[in-house]
Short mmCIF file of C-alpha atoms and ligand atoms in Angstrom, two decimals:
data_model
loop_
_atom_site.label_atom_id
_atom_site.label_comp_id
_atom_site.label_asym_id
_atom_site.label_seq_id
_atom_site.Cartn_x
_atom_site.Cartn_y
_atom_site.Cartn_z
CA MET A 181 40.26 17.56 69.15
CA LYS A 182 39.74 13.76 69.15
CA THR A 183 36.60 14.08 66.99
CA ILE A 184 38.43 16.43 64.51
CA SER A 185 41.32 13.95 64.10
CA LEU A 186 38.75 11.14 63.76
CA TYR A 187 36.97 13.08 60.98
CA ILE A 188 40.35 13.72 59.25
CA CYS A 189 41.18 9.98 59.35
CA LEU A 190 37.73 9.10 58.06
CA LEU A 191 38.14 11.70 55.30
CA GLY A 192 41.59 10.29 54.46
CA LEU A 193 40.16 6.77 54.39
CA LEU A 194 37.28 7.90 52.21
CA CYS A 195 39.64 9.55 49.73
CA SER A 196 41.94 6.55 49.56
CA THR A 197 39.01 4.26 48.95
CA MET A 198 37.70 6.70 46.37
CA VAL A 199 41.07 6.61 44.55
CA ALA A 200 41.34 2.82 44.94
CA GLN A 201 37.84 2.55 43.49
CA GLU A 202 39.18 4.15 40.31
CA ARG A 203 40.17 0.59 39.42
CA TYR A 204 39.87 -0.05 35.68
CA VAL A 205 36.73 -2.01 34.84
CA PRO A 206 36.82 -3.09 31.18
CA SER A 207 33.55 -2.46 29.33
CA GLN A 208 31.59 -5.30 27.71
CA GLU A 209 32.81 -4.01 24.34
CA ASN A 210 36.38 -4.29 25.63
CA LEU A 211 35.79 -7.84 26.91
CA ASP A 212 34.29 -8.76 23.51
CA ALA A 213 37.35 -7.26 21.80
CA ARG A 214 39.62 -9.30 24.09
CA GLU A 215 37.72 -12.45 23.13
CA TRP A 216 38.14 -11.58 19.44
CA PHE A 217 41.86 -10.96 20.05
CA GLU A 218 42.37 -14.33 21.75
CA ASP A 219 40.45 -16.19 19.02
CA ALA A 220 42.43 -14.39 16.27
CA ARG A 221 45.74 -15.75 17.60
CA PHE A 222 48.02 -14.51 14.78
CA GLY A 223 49.07 -11.04 13.63
CA MET A 224 51.69 -9.20 11.58
CA PHE A 225 54.02 -6.67 13.26
CA ILE A 226 55.33 -4.00 10.84
CA HIS A 227 58.41 -1.99 11.83
CA TRP A 228 58.81 0.65 9.13
CA GLY A 229 60.10 4.20 9.13
CA VAL A 230 62.86 6.46 7.82
CA TYR A 231 65.37 4.38 9.82
CA SER A 232 64.85 1.70 7.12
CA ILE A 233 66.90 3.85 4.74
CA LEU A 234 70.09 3.18 6.73
CA GLY A 235 69.42 -0.57 6.82
CA ASP A 236 70.80 -0.92 10.34
CA GLY A 237 67.61 -1.57 12.27
CA GLU A 238 65.17 0.74 14.07
CA TRP A 239 67.65 1.71 16.83
CA VAL A 240 70.21 3.18 14.36
CA MET A 241 69.80 6.78 15.66
CA ASN A 242 70.75 5.67 19.19
CA ASN A 243 73.25 2.98 18.22
CA GLN A 244 75.21 5.25 15.85
CA ASP A 245 74.78 8.31 18.13
CA ILE A 246 73.24 10.26 15.23
CA PRO A 247 72.40 13.83 16.38
CA ALA A 248 68.72 14.69 15.87
CA ASP A 249 69.46 17.51 13.42
CA ARG A 250 71.51 15.07 11.25
CA TYR A 251 68.88 12.35 11.51
CA ARG A 252 66.23 14.82 10.30
CA LEU A 253 67.91 14.66 6.88
CA LEU A 254 66.62 11.09 6.44
CA PRO A 255 62.94 11.99 5.95
CA THR A 256 63.90 14.48 3.21
CA PHE A 257 64.76 11.55 0.93
CA PHE A 258 62.26 8.96 2.20
CA ASN A 259 60.16 8.19 -0.89
CA PRO A 260 58.99 4.52 -0.90
CA THR A 261 57.33 4.45 -4.31
CA ALA A 262 56.98 0.63 -4.21
CA PHE A 263 54.97 0.62 -0.97
CA ASP A 264 51.69 -1.20 -1.55
CA ALA A 265 49.54 -1.41 1.59
CA GLU A 266 47.04 -3.79 -0.02
CA LYS A 267 49.82 -6.17 -1.12
CA ILE A 268 51.19 -6.31 2.45
CA VAL A 269 47.74 -6.74 4.01
CA THR A 270 46.91 -9.52 1.52
CA LEU A 271 50.24 -11.20 2.24
CA ALA A 272 49.39 -11.14 5.97
CA LYS A 273 45.88 -12.46 5.39
CA GLU A 274 47.10 -15.32 3.20
CA ALA A 275 49.60 -16.23 5.93
CA GLY A 276 46.63 -16.76 8.25
CA MET A 277 47.06 -13.50 10.16
CA LYS A 278 43.93 -11.72 11.45
CA TYR A 279 45.40 -8.35 12.41
CA ILE A 280 48.30 -5.97 11.80
CA THR A 281 50.26 -3.85 14.32
CA PHE A 282 52.06 -0.98 12.61
CA THR A 283 54.69 1.42 14.00
CA SER A 284 52.77 4.74 13.84
CA LYS A 285 55.77 6.33 15.64
CA HIS A 286 58.95 4.59 16.76
CA HIS A 287 61.69 5.88 19.11
CA ASP A 288 63.08 8.24 16.40
CA GLY A 289 59.89 10.31 16.82
CA LEU A 290 58.76 10.51 13.18
CA ALA A 291 54.99 10.00 12.78
CA MET A 292 54.19 7.56 9.97
CA TYR A 293 50.70 9.10 9.83
CA ASP A 294 49.16 12.55 9.33
CA SER A 295 49.72 13.95 12.81
CA LYS A 296 48.12 17.37 13.27
CA VAL A 297 50.29 18.16 16.31
CA SER A 298 53.70 17.75 14.68
CA ASP A 299 55.54 18.70 11.49
CA TYR A 300 57.84 15.72 11.92
CA THR A 301 55.62 13.41 9.93
CA VAL A 302 55.67 11.29 6.74
CA ILE A 303 53.26 13.88 5.27
CA LYS A 304 55.10 17.13 6.13
CA SER A 305 58.75 15.98 6.29
CA THR A 306 59.11 13.59 3.33
CA PRO A 307 58.67 13.87 -0.46
CA TYR A 308 56.39 10.82 -0.17
CA GLN A 309 53.66 12.88 1.59
CA LYS A 310 51.27 9.92 1.93
CA ASP A 311 49.58 8.82 5.16
CA VAL A 312 50.97 5.28 5.48
CA LEU A 313 48.75 4.46 8.46
CA ARG A 314 45.65 5.57 6.52
CA MET A 315 46.67 3.39 3.58
CA LEU A 316 47.04 0.37 5.87
CA GLU A 317 43.73 1.23 7.58
CA GLN A 318 41.91 1.26 4.23
CA ALA A 319 43.49 -2.00 3.08
CA CYS A 320 42.71 -3.69 6.41
CA LYS A 321 39.08 -2.54 6.19
CA LYS A 322 38.83 -3.89 2.62
CA HIS A 323 40.26 -7.29 3.60
CA GLY A 324 38.53 -7.71 6.97
CA MET A 325 41.71 -7.34 9.01
CA LYS A 326 42.00 -5.36 12.24
CA LEU A 327 44.70 -2.72 12.73
CA PHE A 328 46.61 -1.93 15.93
CA VAL A 329 49.08 0.92 16.30
CA TYR A 330 52.50 0.57 17.89
CA TYR A 331 53.29 3.94 19.53
CA SER A 332 56.64 4.73 21.16
CA GLN A 333 56.25 6.92 24.25
CA LEU A 334 60.05 7.24 24.12
CA ASP A 335 61.05 9.99 21.67
CA TRP A 336 64.68 10.66 20.64
CA ASN A 337 63.68 13.72 18.59
CA HIS A 338 61.35 15.81 20.78
CA PRO A 339 63.14 18.63 22.68
CA ASP A 340 60.80 18.35 25.66
CA PHE A 341 61.58 14.65 26.21
CA TYR A 342 63.58 15.73 29.25
CA PRO A 343 65.10 14.65 31.68
CA ARG A 344 66.45 12.01 29.32
CA GLY A 345 66.21 8.33 30.08
CA TRP A 346 68.88 5.73 29.42
CA THR A 347 68.65 6.05 25.63
CA GLY A 348 68.83 8.92 23.16
CA ARG A 349 71.46 10.75 25.24
CA LYS A 350 73.69 11.67 22.29
CA THR A 351 71.08 13.35 20.06
CA GLY A 352 72.50 16.84 20.54
CA ARG A 353 69.26 18.17 22.03
CA PRO A 354 69.63 20.97 24.63
CA GLU A 355 69.96 19.72 28.26
CA SER A 356 66.59 21.29 29.05
CA GLY A 357 62.92 20.67 28.32
CA ASP A 358 59.47 20.40 29.87
CA TRP A 359 58.43 16.79 30.57
CA ASN A 360 54.76 17.73 31.05
CA ALA A 361 54.81 19.50 27.68
CA TYR A 362 56.13 16.27 26.17
CA LEU A 363 53.36 14.23 27.86
CA ALA A 364 50.76 16.68 26.51
CA TYR A 365 52.24 16.21 23.02
CA GLN A 366 52.28 12.41 23.43
CA ASP A 367 48.66 12.35 24.60
CA ALA A 368 47.61 14.65 21.73
CA GLN A 369 49.10 12.19 19.24
CA ILE A 370 47.50 9.21 21.01
CA LYS A 371 44.15 11.05 21.03
CA GLU A 372 44.28 11.77 17.30
CA LEU A 373 45.23 8.16 16.56
CA ALA A 374 42.28 6.87 18.62
CA GLU A 375 39.82 9.42 17.14
CA ASN A 376 40.92 9.72 13.52
CA TYR A 377 41.80 6.13 12.61
CA ASP A 378 39.73 2.93 12.71
CA ILE A 379 42.05 0.99 15.01
CA ALA A 380 41.55 -1.89 17.45
CA GLY A 381 44.14 -0.84 20.02
CA PHE A 382 47.56 0.40 21.10
CA TRP A 383 50.90 -1.40 21.46
CA PHE A 384 52.88 1.03 23.63
CA ASP A 385 56.63 0.90 24.02
CA GLY A 386 59.44 2.88 25.57
CA TRP A 387 58.22 2.97 29.20
CA TRP A 388 61.47 1.15 30.11
CA ASP A 389 63.54 4.19 29.01
CA GLN A 390 62.43 5.87 32.20
CA ALA A 391 61.09 2.89 34.19
CA PRO A 392 60.04 5.12 37.10
CA GLY A 393 60.70 3.50 40.49
CA LYS A 394 62.50 0.54 38.89
CA GLU A 395 66.14 1.20 39.89
CA ASP A 396 67.23 -2.29 38.82
CA TRP A 397 66.17 -1.52 35.26
CA HIS A 398 69.27 0.51 34.53
CA ARG A 399 71.84 -1.46 36.48
CA GLU A 400 74.31 -1.68 33.56
CA VAL A 401 74.59 2.07 32.96
CA ASP A 402 76.95 4.20 35.05
CA TYR A 403 74.59 7.17 35.42
CA ARG A 404 71.38 7.52 37.38
CA ILE A 405 68.16 8.70 35.80
CA SER A 406 65.18 10.13 37.64
CA GLY A 407 62.66 7.97 35.85
CA ASN A 408 59.94 10.48 34.99
CA ASP A 409 56.32 9.55 35.66
CA TRP A 410 54.46 8.63 32.45
CA HIS A 411 50.98 9.24 34.08
CA LEU A 412 49.79 6.11 32.29
CA GLU A 413 46.39 6.00 34.07
CA LYS A 414 45.59 9.42 32.58
CA THR A 415 46.59 8.30 29.10
CA TYR A 416 44.78 4.96 29.38
CA SER A 417 41.51 6.46 30.67
CA MET A 418 41.67 9.08 27.90
CA ILE A 419 41.81 6.23 25.36
CA HIS A 420 39.01 4.19 26.95
CA ASP A 421 36.88 7.34 27.26
CA ILE A 422 37.27 7.84 23.50
CA ASN A 423 36.47 4.17 22.76
CA SER A 424 36.19 1.65 25.60
CA ALA A 425 36.71 -1.28 23.17
CA LEU A 426 40.25 -0.18 22.33
CA LEU A 427 42.75 -2.79 23.57
CA ILE A 428 45.79 -1.37 25.37
CA GLY A 429 49.08 -3.22 25.82
CA ASN A 430 52.41 -1.79 27.01
CA ASN A 431 55.79 -3.43 26.36
CA HIS A 432 57.17 -2.49 29.80
CA HIS A 433 58.19 -6.08 30.58
CA GLU A 434 56.50 -5.84 33.98
CA MET A 435 53.23 -7.41 35.15
CA PRO A 436 50.34 -5.49 33.51
CA PHE A 437 49.46 -2.08 34.94
CA GLU A 438 45.96 -0.84 35.75
CA GLY A 439 44.04 -0.04 32.58
CA GLU A 440 45.83 -2.52 30.30
CA ASP A 441 43.91 -5.11 28.28
CA PHE A 442 46.58 -7.50 27.03
CA GLN A 443 50.12 -8.52 27.99
CA MET A 444 52.98 -8.92 25.52
CA PHE A 445 56.23 -10.83 25.66
CA GLU A 446 59.06 -9.67 23.45
CA LYS A 447 60.93 -12.41 21.58
CA ASP A 448 59.85 -14.90 24.24
CA LEU A 449 57.14 -17.37 25.11
CA PRO A 450 54.94 -16.17 28.00
CA GLY A 451 56.88 -16.10 31.26
CA LYS A 452 60.18 -16.99 29.62
CA ASN A 453 63.17 -14.61 29.60
CA THR A 454 65.69 -15.67 26.97
CA THR A 455 66.24 -11.99 26.05
CA GLY A 456 67.35 -10.84 29.49
CA PHE A 457 64.93 -7.93 29.51
CA GLY A 458 61.81 -10.01 29.93
CA GLY A 459 60.93 -12.02 32.98
CA ALA A 460 57.50 -10.66 33.85
CA GLY A 461 55.05 -13.20 35.24
CA ILE A 462 52.00 -14.37 33.29
CA SER A 463 48.80 -12.41 34.00
CA GLN A 464 45.16 -13.39 33.39
CA LEU A 465 44.98 -10.91 30.50
CA PRO A 466 45.08 -12.05 26.85
CA LEU A 467 48.70 -12.81 25.95
CA GLU A 468 50.79 -12.01 22.87
CA SER A 469 54.37 -12.98 22.02
CA CYS A 470 56.12 -10.94 19.33
CA GLN A 471 59.01 -12.29 17.29
CA THR A 472 61.39 -11.30 14.49
CA MET A 473 62.11 -13.39 11.38
CA ASN A 474 65.83 -12.59 11.69
CA SER A 475 67.15 -10.70 14.75
CA SER A 476 65.98 -7.21 13.75
CA TRP A 477 62.63 -5.45 13.87
CA GLY A 478 63.45 -2.65 11.40
CA PHE A 479 65.07 -3.47 8.05
CA ASN A 480 68.69 -4.51 8.61
CA LEU A 481 70.79 -5.09 5.52
CA GLN A 482 73.47 -7.13 7.24
CA ASP A 483 71.21 -9.22 9.48
CA THR A 484 71.54 -12.75 8.13
CA LYS A 485 70.44 -14.49 11.35
CA GLU A 486 67.33 -15.65 9.51
CA LYS A 487 65.02 -18.15 11.21
CA SER A 488 64.00 -21.01 8.93
CA GLU A 489 60.36 -21.63 8.04
CA LYS A 490 60.56 -24.66 10.35
CA GLU A 491 61.87 -22.59 13.29
CA LEU A 492 59.17 -19.95 12.73
CA ILE A 493 56.33 -22.50 12.57
CA GLN A 494 57.68 -24.38 15.61
CA PHE A 495 57.89 -21.15 17.65
CA MET A 496 54.43 -20.23 16.39
CA VAL A 497 52.73 -23.43 17.63
CA GLN A 498 54.46 -23.05 21.01
CA THR A 499 53.02 -19.56 21.46
CA PHE A 500 49.53 -20.88 20.63
CA GLY A 501 50.12 -23.88 22.92
CA ASN A 502 50.90 -21.41 25.70
CA GLY A 503 47.56 -19.72 25.14
CA ALA A 504 49.20 -16.68 23.53
CA ASN A 505 48.96 -14.90 20.21
CA LEU A 506 51.94 -14.57 17.91
CA LEU A 507 52.77 -11.16 16.40
CA LEU A 508 55.31 -12.00 13.69
CA ASN A 509 57.38 -9.11 12.39
CA VAL A 510 58.32 -7.79 8.97
CA GLY A 511 60.65 -4.81 8.41
CA PRO A 512 59.94 -3.35 4.95
CA MET A 513 62.89 -2.02 2.95
CA PRO A 514 63.27 1.71 2.16
CA ASN A 515 61.26 1.31 -1.08
CA GLY A 516 58.36 -0.19 0.90
CA GLU A 517 58.74 -3.79 -0.22
CA ILE A 518 59.31 -6.82 2.05
CA GLN A 519 62.41 -8.98 1.58
CA THR A 520 61.72 -12.06 -0.59
CA GLN A 521 62.81 -14.53 2.09
CA HIS A 522 60.30 -13.03 4.53
CA ILE A 523 57.56 -13.18 1.90
CA ASN A 524 58.40 -16.86 1.37
CA ASN A 525 58.28 -17.48 5.12
CA LEU A 526 54.78 -16.00 5.22
CA LYS A 527 53.66 -18.12 2.26
CA ALA A 528 54.98 -21.28 3.96
CA ILE A 529 53.18 -20.36 7.18
CA GLY A 530 50.02 -19.71 5.17
CA ASP A 531 50.24 -23.18 3.62
CA TRP A 532 50.61 -24.65 7.12
CA MET A 533 47.67 -22.64 8.46
CA ASP A 534 45.51 -23.73 5.49
CA ILE A 535 45.83 -27.30 6.81
CA TYR A 536 46.06 -26.78 10.59
CA GLY A 537 44.28 -23.46 11.20
CA GLN A 538 41.36 -25.31 12.85
CA THR A 539 43.77 -26.46 15.58
CA ILE A 540 44.75 -22.81 16.28
CA TYR A 541 41.99 -20.22 15.84
CA GLY A 542 39.58 -19.91 18.77
CA THR A 543 41.55 -22.41 20.86
CA GLN A 544 42.70 -22.23 24.45
CA LYS A 545 45.96 -23.42 25.99
CA GLY A 546 45.83 -27.26 25.93
CA PRO A 547 45.84 -29.55 29.04
CA VAL A 548 49.10 -31.33 28.19
CA SER A 549 52.62 -30.44 27.04
CA ILE A 550 56.07 -32.04 26.93
CA GLU A 551 58.95 -29.59 27.49
CA GLY A 552 61.00 -29.27 24.31
CA SER A 553 58.72 -31.59 22.33
CA MET A 554 55.01 -30.87 22.38
CA THR A 555 52.43 -28.22 23.23
CA SER A 556 48.67 -28.54 22.86
CA THR A 557 45.60 -26.44 22.20
CA ARG A 558 42.01 -27.20 23.04
CA LYS A 559 38.62 -26.36 21.53
CA ASP A 560 35.36 -28.03 22.52
CA ASN A 561 35.97 -31.81 22.85
CA SER A 562 39.19 -31.82 20.91
CA VAL A 563 42.75 -31.53 22.20
CA TYR A 564 45.29 -30.82 19.45
CA LEU A 565 48.80 -32.09 20.18
CA HIS A 566 51.52 -30.14 18.28
CA PHE A 567 54.74 -32.20 18.29
CA TYR A 568 57.52 -29.87 17.17
CA GLN A 569 60.23 -32.32 18.29
CA LEU A 570 59.57 -36.07 17.84
CA ASP A 571 62.24 -38.75 18.05
CA GLN A 572 60.21 -41.77 19.12
CA GLN A 573 56.98 -43.50 18.12
CA LYS A 574 55.49 -44.24 21.54
CA ILE A 575 54.72 -41.11 23.62
CA GLU A 576 53.18 -41.06 27.07
CA LEU A 577 50.91 -38.10 27.78
CA ASN A 578 50.73 -37.34 31.50
CA GLY A 579 47.65 -35.66 32.83
CA LEU A 580 45.22 -36.45 30.01
CA ASP A 581 42.71 -38.18 32.28
CA ALA A 582 39.53 -37.31 30.37
CA LYS A 583 37.75 -40.21 28.63
CA ILE A 584 39.00 -40.55 25.02
CA LYS A 585 36.68 -41.31 22.09
CA GLU A 586 39.46 -41.57 19.47
CA VAL A 587 42.95 -40.34 18.55
CA ILE A 588 43.63 -39.35 14.92
CA LEU A 589 46.38 -37.80 12.81
CA PHE A 590 44.85 -34.40 12.05
CA LYS A 591 45.94 -34.00 8.43
CA ASP A 592 44.48 -37.29 7.08
CA LYS A 593 42.15 -38.29 9.95
CA SER A 594 43.87 -41.69 10.09
CA LYS A 595 43.59 -43.54 13.40
CA ILE A 596 46.42 -43.33 15.98
CA LYS A 597 46.75 -46.26 18.40
CA HIS A 598 46.34 -45.31 22.08
CA LYS A 599 45.99 -47.10 25.42
CA ARG A 600 45.54 -45.95 28.99
CA SER A 601 48.57 -45.97 31.33
CA ASN A 602 49.04 -45.18 35.03
CA GLN A 603 50.20 -41.64 34.18
CA GLY A 604 47.67 -40.94 31.48
CA VAL A 605 47.65 -42.34 27.95
CA VAL A 606 50.25 -43.76 25.58
CA ILE A 607 49.87 -42.92 21.88
CA GLU A 608 51.80 -44.52 19.02
CA ILE A 609 52.73 -42.32 16.02
CA PRO A 610 54.44 -44.45 13.35
CA THR A 611 57.49 -42.72 11.81
CA GLU A 612 55.82 -42.54 8.40
CA LYS A 613 53.02 -40.45 9.93
CA GLN A 614 55.42 -38.02 11.57
CA ASP A 615 56.00 -34.55 10.01
CA SER A 616 59.44 -32.89 9.85
CA ILE A 617 58.06 -29.54 11.06
CA VAL A 618 55.07 -30.23 13.37
CA THR A 619 53.13 -33.48 13.75
CA VAL A 620 49.54 -32.66 14.71
CA VAL A 621 47.47 -35.29 16.53
CA GLU A 622 43.84 -34.75 17.55
CA VAL A 623 42.54 -36.40 20.73
CA VAL A 624 38.75 -36.43 20.61
CA LEU A 625 37.32 -36.60 24.13
CA LYS A 626 34.05 -38.27 25.02
C1 JFZ B 960 61.41 -2.65 21.89
C2 JFZ B 960 61.93 -1.62 20.90
O1 JFZ B 960 63.02 -0.97 21.48
C3 JFZ B 960 62.34 -2.31 19.63
O2 JFZ B 960 62.83 -1.35 18.74
C4 JFZ B 960 61.12 -3.00 19.04
O3 JFZ B 960 60.16 -2.06 18.71
C5 JFZ B 960 60.60 -4.01 20.08
C6 JFZ B 960 59.31 -4.65 19.60
O4 JFZ B 960 60.35 -3.39 21.32
O5 JFZ B 960 62.44 -3.57 22.18
C7 JFZ B 960 63.11 -3.44 23.35
C8 JFZ B 960 62.49 -3.04 24.51
C9 JFZ B 960 63.21 -2.98 25.68
C10 JFZ B 960 64.52 -3.32 25.68
C11 JFZ B 960 65.16 -3.70 24.53
C12 JFZ B 960 64.42 -3.76 23.32
N1 JFZ B 960 65.23 -3.31 26.89
O6 JFZ B 960 64.69 -2.86 27.88
O7 JFZ B 960 66.42 -3.70 26.95
#
């Protein structure tokens, strides 16, 4: 009896170790892709779909409690004749962006690509009948840009997305459905995206609608949800089996899960939580902050909370100074064009990157920063100080102990006075050398 129970324990132990051993080990191709991603630093997020027609952002179906059968009218008159994938890709490239992340399917469930497992697509449900993702893929290939796909696991249209989560509860769908059938549908779409399109990775979203095992996630709603299991490991290993280089990120606002390759922060710098639904710690994975130009992701007619070019560039350098990428969003209008102000923002950022790109691409998080005033990046023997708030000429940099060869103003290479201090080094930036947006100083180390 003792020996039998001993064998059972050993067997149990063996199994648990076997399962534990299923830890995700990124391939060399994946690690190379991560390195490319970190060096690239800057991408364009594109939130575009039939929701753009209503000009009330990408959550309009949920926020206006639009029943699914009513919402399905929208695709029937979605015909963006002015959409020009090459124009948008070129705009991104000239802004200094190296990749694009496009909403292949958002929460409303409509596929903005030629899905073979659904009729609810831009091909089969709209008069436009063009594969928007394919058009972006071709333009990215032509202009040497990489393409990621945003994919919402949350689906307010699919009848089998059941039991419902904390959103999409007023869509008029029957109070029934087969969750596993929905997961099979989701994985079939993810499989076809990974196999049929030349993409660099996935930007998943919607986990938080269920947030299995995370009771505190839905504290402000007066009903309890079961929090269905997303079987993410199964989905992630399916993707990496198809192409191990594909980079997977999931906007679940938790510390990264097994199988993920990068960590994103929504509308926040890494580790910050100004949105209230952030707050995850900072992992060792490549990092990416995503941000809107106004306060909406999808086109929003009445959203005038526009960030200025200065605010956008100052947030941008802070993400880079925190060792993270920036994924800056555009929400094309129903005709497919981008609002003029957002085009101008991108042009201004492009002009800035033309001068200072060397202090951004391929850099790591810098060794020094001053809260509310300066962040830094580092590459080889150079530390690049990005002062986004300067109201004095003498600045003490604590913690820069390395031996300094010279300190120069990056844009004109003119010398900047500096002398050692107990804390580190004091540099002197005369007012006339200071820039109203970001003053960039290069510290060349010995
Ligand atoms: C999500 C999407 O809902 C949004 O539409 C957009 O795509 C953005 C990039 O990602 O934003 C969220 C995610 C989670 C919460 C709110 C907005 N949340 O949990 O409160």
